[in-house]
Coordinates of C-alpha atoms and ligand atoms in Angstrom, one line a residue:
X185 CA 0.0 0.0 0.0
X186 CA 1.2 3.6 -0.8
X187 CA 2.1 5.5 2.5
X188 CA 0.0 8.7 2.7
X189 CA 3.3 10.9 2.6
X190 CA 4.1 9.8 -1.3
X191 CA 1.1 10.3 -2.1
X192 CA 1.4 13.9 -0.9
X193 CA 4.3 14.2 -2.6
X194 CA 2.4 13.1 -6.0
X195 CA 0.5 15.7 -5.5
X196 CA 3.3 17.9 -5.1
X197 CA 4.9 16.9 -8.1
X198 CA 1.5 17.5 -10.2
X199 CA 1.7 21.3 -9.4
X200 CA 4.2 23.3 -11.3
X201 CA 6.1 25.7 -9.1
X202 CA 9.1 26.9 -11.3
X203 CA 10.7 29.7 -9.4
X204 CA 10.1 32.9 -11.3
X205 CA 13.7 33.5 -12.1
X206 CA 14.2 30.7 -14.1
X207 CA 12.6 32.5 -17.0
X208 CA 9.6 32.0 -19.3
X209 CA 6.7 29.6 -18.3
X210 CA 8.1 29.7 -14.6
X211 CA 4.5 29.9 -12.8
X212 CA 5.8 30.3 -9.1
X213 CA 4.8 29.3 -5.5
X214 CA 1.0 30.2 -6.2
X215 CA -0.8 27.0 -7.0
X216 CA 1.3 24.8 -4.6
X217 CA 0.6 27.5 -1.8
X218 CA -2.7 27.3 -2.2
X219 CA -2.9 23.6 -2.4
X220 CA -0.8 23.3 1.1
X221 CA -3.1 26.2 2.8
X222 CA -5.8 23.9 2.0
X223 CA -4.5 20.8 3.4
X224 CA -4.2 22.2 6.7
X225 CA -7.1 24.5 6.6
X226 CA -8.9 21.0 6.1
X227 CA -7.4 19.7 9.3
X228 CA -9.0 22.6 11.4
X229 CA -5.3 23.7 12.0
X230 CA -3.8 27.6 12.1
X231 CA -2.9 28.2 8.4
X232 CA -1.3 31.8 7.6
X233 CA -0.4 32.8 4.1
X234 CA 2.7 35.5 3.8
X235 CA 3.5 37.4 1.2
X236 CA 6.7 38.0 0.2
X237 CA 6.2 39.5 -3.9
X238 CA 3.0 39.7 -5.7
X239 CA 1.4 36.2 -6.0
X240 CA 4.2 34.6 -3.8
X241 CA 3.1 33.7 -0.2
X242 CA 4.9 31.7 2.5
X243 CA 2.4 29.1 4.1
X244 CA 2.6 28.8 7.7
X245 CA 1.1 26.4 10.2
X246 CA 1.3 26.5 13.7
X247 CA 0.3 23.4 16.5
X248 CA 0.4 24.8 19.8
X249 CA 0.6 22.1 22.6
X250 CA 0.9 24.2 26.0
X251 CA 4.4 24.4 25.5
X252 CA 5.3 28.1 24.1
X253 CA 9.0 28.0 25.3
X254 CA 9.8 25.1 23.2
X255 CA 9.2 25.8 19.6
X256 CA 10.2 23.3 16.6
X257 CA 10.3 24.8 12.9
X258 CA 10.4 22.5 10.3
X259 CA 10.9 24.5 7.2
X260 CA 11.0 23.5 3.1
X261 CA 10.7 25.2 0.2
X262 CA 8.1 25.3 -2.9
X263 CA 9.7 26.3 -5.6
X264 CA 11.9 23.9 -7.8
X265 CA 14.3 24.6 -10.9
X266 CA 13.1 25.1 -14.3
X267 CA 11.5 21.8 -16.2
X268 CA 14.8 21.4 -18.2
X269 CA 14.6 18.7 -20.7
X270 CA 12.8 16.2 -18.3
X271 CA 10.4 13.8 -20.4
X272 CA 7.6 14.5 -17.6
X273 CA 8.4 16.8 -15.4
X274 CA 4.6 17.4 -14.3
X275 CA 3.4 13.5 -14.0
X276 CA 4.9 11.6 -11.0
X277 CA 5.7 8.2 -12.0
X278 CA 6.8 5.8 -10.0
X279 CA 9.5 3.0 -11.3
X280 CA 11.4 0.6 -9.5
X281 CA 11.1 2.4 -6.0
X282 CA 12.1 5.8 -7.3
X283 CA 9.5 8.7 -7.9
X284 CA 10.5 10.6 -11.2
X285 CA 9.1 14.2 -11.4
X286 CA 10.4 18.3 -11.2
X287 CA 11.4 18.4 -7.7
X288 CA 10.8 15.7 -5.9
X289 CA 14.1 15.4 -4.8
X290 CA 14.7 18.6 -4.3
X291 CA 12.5 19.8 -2.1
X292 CA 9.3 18.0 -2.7
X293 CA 10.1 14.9 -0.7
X294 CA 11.1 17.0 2.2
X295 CA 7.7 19.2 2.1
X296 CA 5.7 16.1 1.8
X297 CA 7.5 13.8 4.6
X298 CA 7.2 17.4 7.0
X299 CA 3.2 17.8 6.2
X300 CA 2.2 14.4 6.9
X301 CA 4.3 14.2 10.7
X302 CA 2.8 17.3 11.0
X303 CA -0.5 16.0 10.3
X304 CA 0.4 13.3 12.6
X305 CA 0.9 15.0 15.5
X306 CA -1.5 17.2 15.0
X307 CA -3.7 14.2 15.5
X308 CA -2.2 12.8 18.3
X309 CA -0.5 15.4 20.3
X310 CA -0.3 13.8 23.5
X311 CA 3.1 13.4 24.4
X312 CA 4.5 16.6 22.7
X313 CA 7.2 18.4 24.8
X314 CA 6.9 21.8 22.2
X315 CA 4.6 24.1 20.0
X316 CA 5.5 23.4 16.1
X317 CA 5.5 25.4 13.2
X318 CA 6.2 24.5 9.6
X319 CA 7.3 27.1 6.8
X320 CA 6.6 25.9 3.2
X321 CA 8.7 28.7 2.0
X322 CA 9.3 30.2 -2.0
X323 CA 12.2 31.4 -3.4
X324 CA 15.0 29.4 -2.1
X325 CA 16.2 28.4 -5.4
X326 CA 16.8 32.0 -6.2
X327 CA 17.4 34.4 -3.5
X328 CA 15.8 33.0 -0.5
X329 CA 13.7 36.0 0.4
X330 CA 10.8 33.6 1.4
X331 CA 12.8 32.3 4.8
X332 CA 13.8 36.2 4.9
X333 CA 10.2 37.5 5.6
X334 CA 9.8 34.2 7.6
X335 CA 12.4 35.5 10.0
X336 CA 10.9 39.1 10.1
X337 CA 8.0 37.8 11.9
X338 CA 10.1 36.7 14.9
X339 CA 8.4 33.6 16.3
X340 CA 10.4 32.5 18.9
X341 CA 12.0 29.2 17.2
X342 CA 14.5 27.3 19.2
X343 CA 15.1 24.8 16.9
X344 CA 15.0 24.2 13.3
X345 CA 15.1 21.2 10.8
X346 CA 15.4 22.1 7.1
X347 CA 14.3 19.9 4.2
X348 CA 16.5 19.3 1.6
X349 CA 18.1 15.8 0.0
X350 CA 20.6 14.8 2.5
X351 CA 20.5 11.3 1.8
X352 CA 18.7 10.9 5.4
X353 CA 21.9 11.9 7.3
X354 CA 21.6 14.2 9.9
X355 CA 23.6 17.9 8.5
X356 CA 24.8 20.0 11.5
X357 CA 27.1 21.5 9.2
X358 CA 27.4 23.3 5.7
X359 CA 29.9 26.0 3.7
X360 CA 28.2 29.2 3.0
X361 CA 30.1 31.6 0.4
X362 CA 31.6 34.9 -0.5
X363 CA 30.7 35.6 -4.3
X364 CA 31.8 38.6 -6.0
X365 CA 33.0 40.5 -8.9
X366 CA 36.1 41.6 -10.2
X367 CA 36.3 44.4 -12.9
X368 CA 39.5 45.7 -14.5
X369 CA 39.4 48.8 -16.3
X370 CA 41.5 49.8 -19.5
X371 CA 41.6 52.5 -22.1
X372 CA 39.6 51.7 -25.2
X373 CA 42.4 52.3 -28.8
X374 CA 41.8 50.7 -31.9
X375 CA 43.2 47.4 -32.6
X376 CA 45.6 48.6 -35.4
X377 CA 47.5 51.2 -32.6
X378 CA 47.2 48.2 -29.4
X379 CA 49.9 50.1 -27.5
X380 CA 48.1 53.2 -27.6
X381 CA 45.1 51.4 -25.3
X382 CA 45.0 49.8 -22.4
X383 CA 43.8 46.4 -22.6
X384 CA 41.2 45.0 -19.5
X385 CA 41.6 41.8 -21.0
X386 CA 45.2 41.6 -20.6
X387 CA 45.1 42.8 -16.9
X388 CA 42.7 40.4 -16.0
X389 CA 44.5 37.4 -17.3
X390 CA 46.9 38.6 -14.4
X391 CA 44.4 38.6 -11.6
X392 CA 42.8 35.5 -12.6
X393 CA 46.6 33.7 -12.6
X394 CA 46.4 35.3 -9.3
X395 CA 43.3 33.9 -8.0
X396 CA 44.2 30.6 -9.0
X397 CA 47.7 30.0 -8.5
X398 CA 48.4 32.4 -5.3
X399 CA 45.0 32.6 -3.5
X400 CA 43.6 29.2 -4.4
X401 CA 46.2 26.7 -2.7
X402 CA 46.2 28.8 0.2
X403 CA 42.8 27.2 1.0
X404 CA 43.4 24.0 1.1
X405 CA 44.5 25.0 4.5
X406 CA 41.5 26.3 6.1
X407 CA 39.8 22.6 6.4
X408 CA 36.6 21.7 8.0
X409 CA 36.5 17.8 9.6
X410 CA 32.5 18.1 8.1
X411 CA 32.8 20.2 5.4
X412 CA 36.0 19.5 4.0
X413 CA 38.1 22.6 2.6
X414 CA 37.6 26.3 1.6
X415 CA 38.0 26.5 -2.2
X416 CA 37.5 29.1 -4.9
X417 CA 36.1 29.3 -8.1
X418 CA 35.9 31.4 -11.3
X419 CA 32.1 31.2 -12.7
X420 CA 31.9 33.9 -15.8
X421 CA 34.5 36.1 -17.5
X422 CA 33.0 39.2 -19.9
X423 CA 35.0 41.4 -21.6
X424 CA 35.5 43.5 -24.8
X425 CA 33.2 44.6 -27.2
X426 CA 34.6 43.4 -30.8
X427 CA 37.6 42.6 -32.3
X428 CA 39.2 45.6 -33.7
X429 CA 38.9 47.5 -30.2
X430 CA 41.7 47.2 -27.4
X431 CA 39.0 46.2 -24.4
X432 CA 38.5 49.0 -21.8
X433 CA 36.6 46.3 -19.4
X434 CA 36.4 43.1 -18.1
X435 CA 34.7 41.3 -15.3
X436 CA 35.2 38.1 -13.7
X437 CA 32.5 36.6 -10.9
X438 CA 33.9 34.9 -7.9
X439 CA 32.7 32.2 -5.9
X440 CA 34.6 31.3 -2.8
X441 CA 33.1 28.8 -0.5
X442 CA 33.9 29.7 3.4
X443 CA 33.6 26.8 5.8
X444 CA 32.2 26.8 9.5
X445 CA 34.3 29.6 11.5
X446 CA 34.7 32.1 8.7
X447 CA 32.5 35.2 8.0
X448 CA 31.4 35.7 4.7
X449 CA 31.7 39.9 5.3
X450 CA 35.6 39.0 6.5
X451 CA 36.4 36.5 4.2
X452 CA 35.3 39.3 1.3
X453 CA 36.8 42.6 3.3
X454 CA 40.4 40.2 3.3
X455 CA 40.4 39.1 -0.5
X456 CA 39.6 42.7 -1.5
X457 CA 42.2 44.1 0.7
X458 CA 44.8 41.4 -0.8
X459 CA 43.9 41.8 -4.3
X460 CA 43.9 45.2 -4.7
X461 CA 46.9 45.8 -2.7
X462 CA 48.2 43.1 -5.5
X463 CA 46.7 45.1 -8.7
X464 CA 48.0 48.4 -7.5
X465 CA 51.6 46.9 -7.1
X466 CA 50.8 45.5 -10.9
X467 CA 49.6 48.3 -12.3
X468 CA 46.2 47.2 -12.6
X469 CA 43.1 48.9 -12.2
X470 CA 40.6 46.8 -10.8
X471 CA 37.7 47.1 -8.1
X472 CA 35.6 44.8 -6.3
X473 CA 31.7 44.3 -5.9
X474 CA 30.5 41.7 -3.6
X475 CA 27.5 40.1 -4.9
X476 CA 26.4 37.0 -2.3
X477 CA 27.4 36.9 0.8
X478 CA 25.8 33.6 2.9
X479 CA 27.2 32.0 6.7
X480 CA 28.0 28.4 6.8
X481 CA 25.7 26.5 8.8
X482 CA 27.5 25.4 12.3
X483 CA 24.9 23.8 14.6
X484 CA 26.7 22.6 18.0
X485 CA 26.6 18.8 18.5
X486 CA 25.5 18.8 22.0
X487 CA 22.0 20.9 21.2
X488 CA 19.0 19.3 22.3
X489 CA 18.3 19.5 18.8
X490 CA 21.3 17.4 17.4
X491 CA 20.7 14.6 20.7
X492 CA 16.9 14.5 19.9
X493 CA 17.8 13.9 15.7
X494 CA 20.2 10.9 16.4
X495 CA 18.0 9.7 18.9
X496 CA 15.3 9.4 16.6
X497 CA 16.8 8.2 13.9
X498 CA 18.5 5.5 15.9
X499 CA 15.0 4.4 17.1
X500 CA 14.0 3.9 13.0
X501 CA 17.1 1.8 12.7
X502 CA 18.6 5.1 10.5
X503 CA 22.3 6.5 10.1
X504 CA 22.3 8.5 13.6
X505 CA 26.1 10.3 12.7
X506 CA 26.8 13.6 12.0
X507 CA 27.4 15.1 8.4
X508 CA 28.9 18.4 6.6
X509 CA 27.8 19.1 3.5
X510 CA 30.0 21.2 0.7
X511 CA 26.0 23.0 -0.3
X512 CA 24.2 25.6 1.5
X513 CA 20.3 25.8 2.2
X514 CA 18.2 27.4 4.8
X515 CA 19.5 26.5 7.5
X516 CA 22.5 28.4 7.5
X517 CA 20.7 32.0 7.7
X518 CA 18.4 30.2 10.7
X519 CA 21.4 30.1 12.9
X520 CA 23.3 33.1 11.0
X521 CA 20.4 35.7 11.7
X522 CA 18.7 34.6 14.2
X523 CA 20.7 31.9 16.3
X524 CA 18.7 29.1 16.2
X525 CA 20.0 25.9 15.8
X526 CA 19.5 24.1 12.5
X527 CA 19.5 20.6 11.2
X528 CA 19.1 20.1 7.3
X529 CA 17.3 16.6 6.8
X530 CA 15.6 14.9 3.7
X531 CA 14.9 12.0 1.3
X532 CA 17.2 11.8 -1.6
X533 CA 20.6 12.9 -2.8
X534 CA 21.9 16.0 -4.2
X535 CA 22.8 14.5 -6.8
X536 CA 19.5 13.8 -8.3
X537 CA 18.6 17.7 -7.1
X538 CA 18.2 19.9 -10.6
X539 CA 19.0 16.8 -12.8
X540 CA 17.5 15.8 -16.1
X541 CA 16.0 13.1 -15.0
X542 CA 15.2 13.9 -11.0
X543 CA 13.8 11.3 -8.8
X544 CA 13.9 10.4 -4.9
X545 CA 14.0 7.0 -3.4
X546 CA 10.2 6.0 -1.9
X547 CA 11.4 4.1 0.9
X548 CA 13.5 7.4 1.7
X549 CA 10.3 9.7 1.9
X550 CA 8.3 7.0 4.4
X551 CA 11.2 7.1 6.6
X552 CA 11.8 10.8 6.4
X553 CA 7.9 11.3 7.4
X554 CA 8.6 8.5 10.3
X555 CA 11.9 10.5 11.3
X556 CA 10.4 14.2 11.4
X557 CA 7.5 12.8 13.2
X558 CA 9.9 11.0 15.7
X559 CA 12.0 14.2 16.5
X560 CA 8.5 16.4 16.4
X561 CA 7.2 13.9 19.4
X562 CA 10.7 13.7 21.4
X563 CA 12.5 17.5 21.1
X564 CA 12.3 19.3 23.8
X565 CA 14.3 22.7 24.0
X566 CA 17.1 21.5 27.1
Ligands
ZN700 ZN1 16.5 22.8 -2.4

């Protein structure tokens, strides 16, 4: 027999909720917001829409149990990726113990395993040692402004679990990132009189040898146990206008990865100060824009939170260690803005996550509903 929580996620998977960045067709959180309102409205339980933009509302549901200074947030988010080139990105199907469809990996499963333990204990709250509260959230795949306005309304969370594919290993610990741009400036001349220009072009072949032959082995220093190392990467170079025209600009964007410890504001403020101390000795003119900055998640392994996660999973006969993942999500601004300590926990494998042909296991979304419901019955803030 299907378990109730797949066929939630089947549901899920029916609606399309293509985050509005990803372009044409992209329909957003709307339909799916609705559709999750509804669910719990139908349960008698406190259902709050939230908007964050025109037509794209947070849905938030609240079970109060008589314990107000204990507060558990599970949080996922609605909106997937664009529909690529999947065959049927709209029509769950289910084959050989994997469901195919637009995000149910990423972060479909997670949604669907959170609503039906929330639905559980909703039904049977005896027992509970906190008030819960679960955030089906839009706009993570972009810019996360949906768990932005969450945070704005201040509930006082103590704990948080995040949904995303972890392969059902418990995540106390993620990188967050520094990303930025690099422009180098140069003096437009025509390409028959070089010498009389200045070429952008040029200078930034410099700062990108820089970047990754000086900066980029110094990292492999700064090494998380979890998380594994800082690293750095160059995403997009732009530059020149056409052919016969010595280039008077060129722009590089940056992606450097900071592990648990480092501060995404320091971590930028040093590179700056390095780099351009390093183009003025060159003779380069260069400058700096930051364009992302995001925390790496942290979470402390003694927190109620973390004890009351391994125990449950080792009641299910689940992997009850502690991971670091190399990705960021949610959970990282949870503890980043506001403190509170995060977990990120979920069916499936990042792997799968924005593929061509995305799937999640099943078996992996029954025991990520038995696992939320678990933790929802046995946290308890210290
Ligand atoms: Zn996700």
């Amino acid at each position: 027999m299907k378990h109730p929580a797949v066929g939630i996620l089947e549901e899920l998977v029916r609606i399309q909720s293509v985050n509005p960045h990803y372009g044409e067709g992209a329909r957003g959180e709307q339909e799916l917001s609705r559709y999750v309102e509804a669910y719990f409205a139908r349960l008698g339980l406190s259902v709050r829409r939230q908007q964050v933009a025109e037509g794209r509302d947070n849905v938030i549901v609240e079970l109060k149990t008589g314990h107000p200074d204990s507060l558990l947030l599970f949080e996922a988010h609605m909106d997937t990726v664009s529909l690529g080139s999947m065959e049927q990105p709209l029509v769950p199907v289910i084959r050989d113990g994997r469901l195919y469809g637009r995000g149910a990996c990423d972060t479909k499963g997670s949604l669907a395993a959170m609503m039906y333990a929330f639905e559980q204990c909703a039904r049977r709250p005896e027992g509970l040692q906190s008030d819960l509260v679960l955030c089906a959230s839009v706009d993570e795949e972009h810019a996360f402004t949906g768990l932005l306005k969450f945070l704005e309304l201040e509930l006082p969370v103590t704990a948080a679990v995040v949904g995303e594919p972890t392969e059902l290993k418990i995540v106390v610990s993620h990188k967050g990132c520094a990303r930025f741009a690099v422009r180098t400036g140069g003096r437009a001349a025509h390409s028959s009189v070089p010498h009389e220009g200045v070429n952008a072009i040029v200078g930034m072949a410099k700062v990108i040898g820089y970047v990754n032959d000086r900066l980029a082995p110094t990292l492999t220093r700064l090494l998380d146990p979890l998380c594994g190392p800082a690293t750095i990467s160059i995403g997009t170079i732009r530059g020149g206008k056409q052919i016969n025209i010595v280039p008077e600009s060129c722009v590089i964007e940056v992606d450097r990865r900071i592990i648990p410890g480092e501060q995404p504001e320091q971590v930028l403020s040093e590179i700056r100060e390095e780099l351009l101390r390093w183009c003025a000795e060159e003779g380069i003119d260069c400058t700096i824009e930051p364009l992302l900055l995001d925390w790496a998640l942290n979470t402390p392994q003694g927190d109620p939170l973390v004890l009351s996660a391994q125990k449950a999973a080792a009641s299910l006969g689940l992997a009850d260690g502690l991971y670091g993942e190399t990705y960021g999500s949610n959970a990282s601004k949870l503890q980043g803005i506001r403190g509170i300590p995060s977990i990120v926990y979920g069916p499936g494998s990042i792997a799968q996550a924005h593929s061509r042909e995305e799937w999640v296991g099943v078996r992996d979304v029954e025991q990520a509903a038995r696992f939320y419901e678990q933790l929802a019955r046995s946290y308890r803030r210290s």
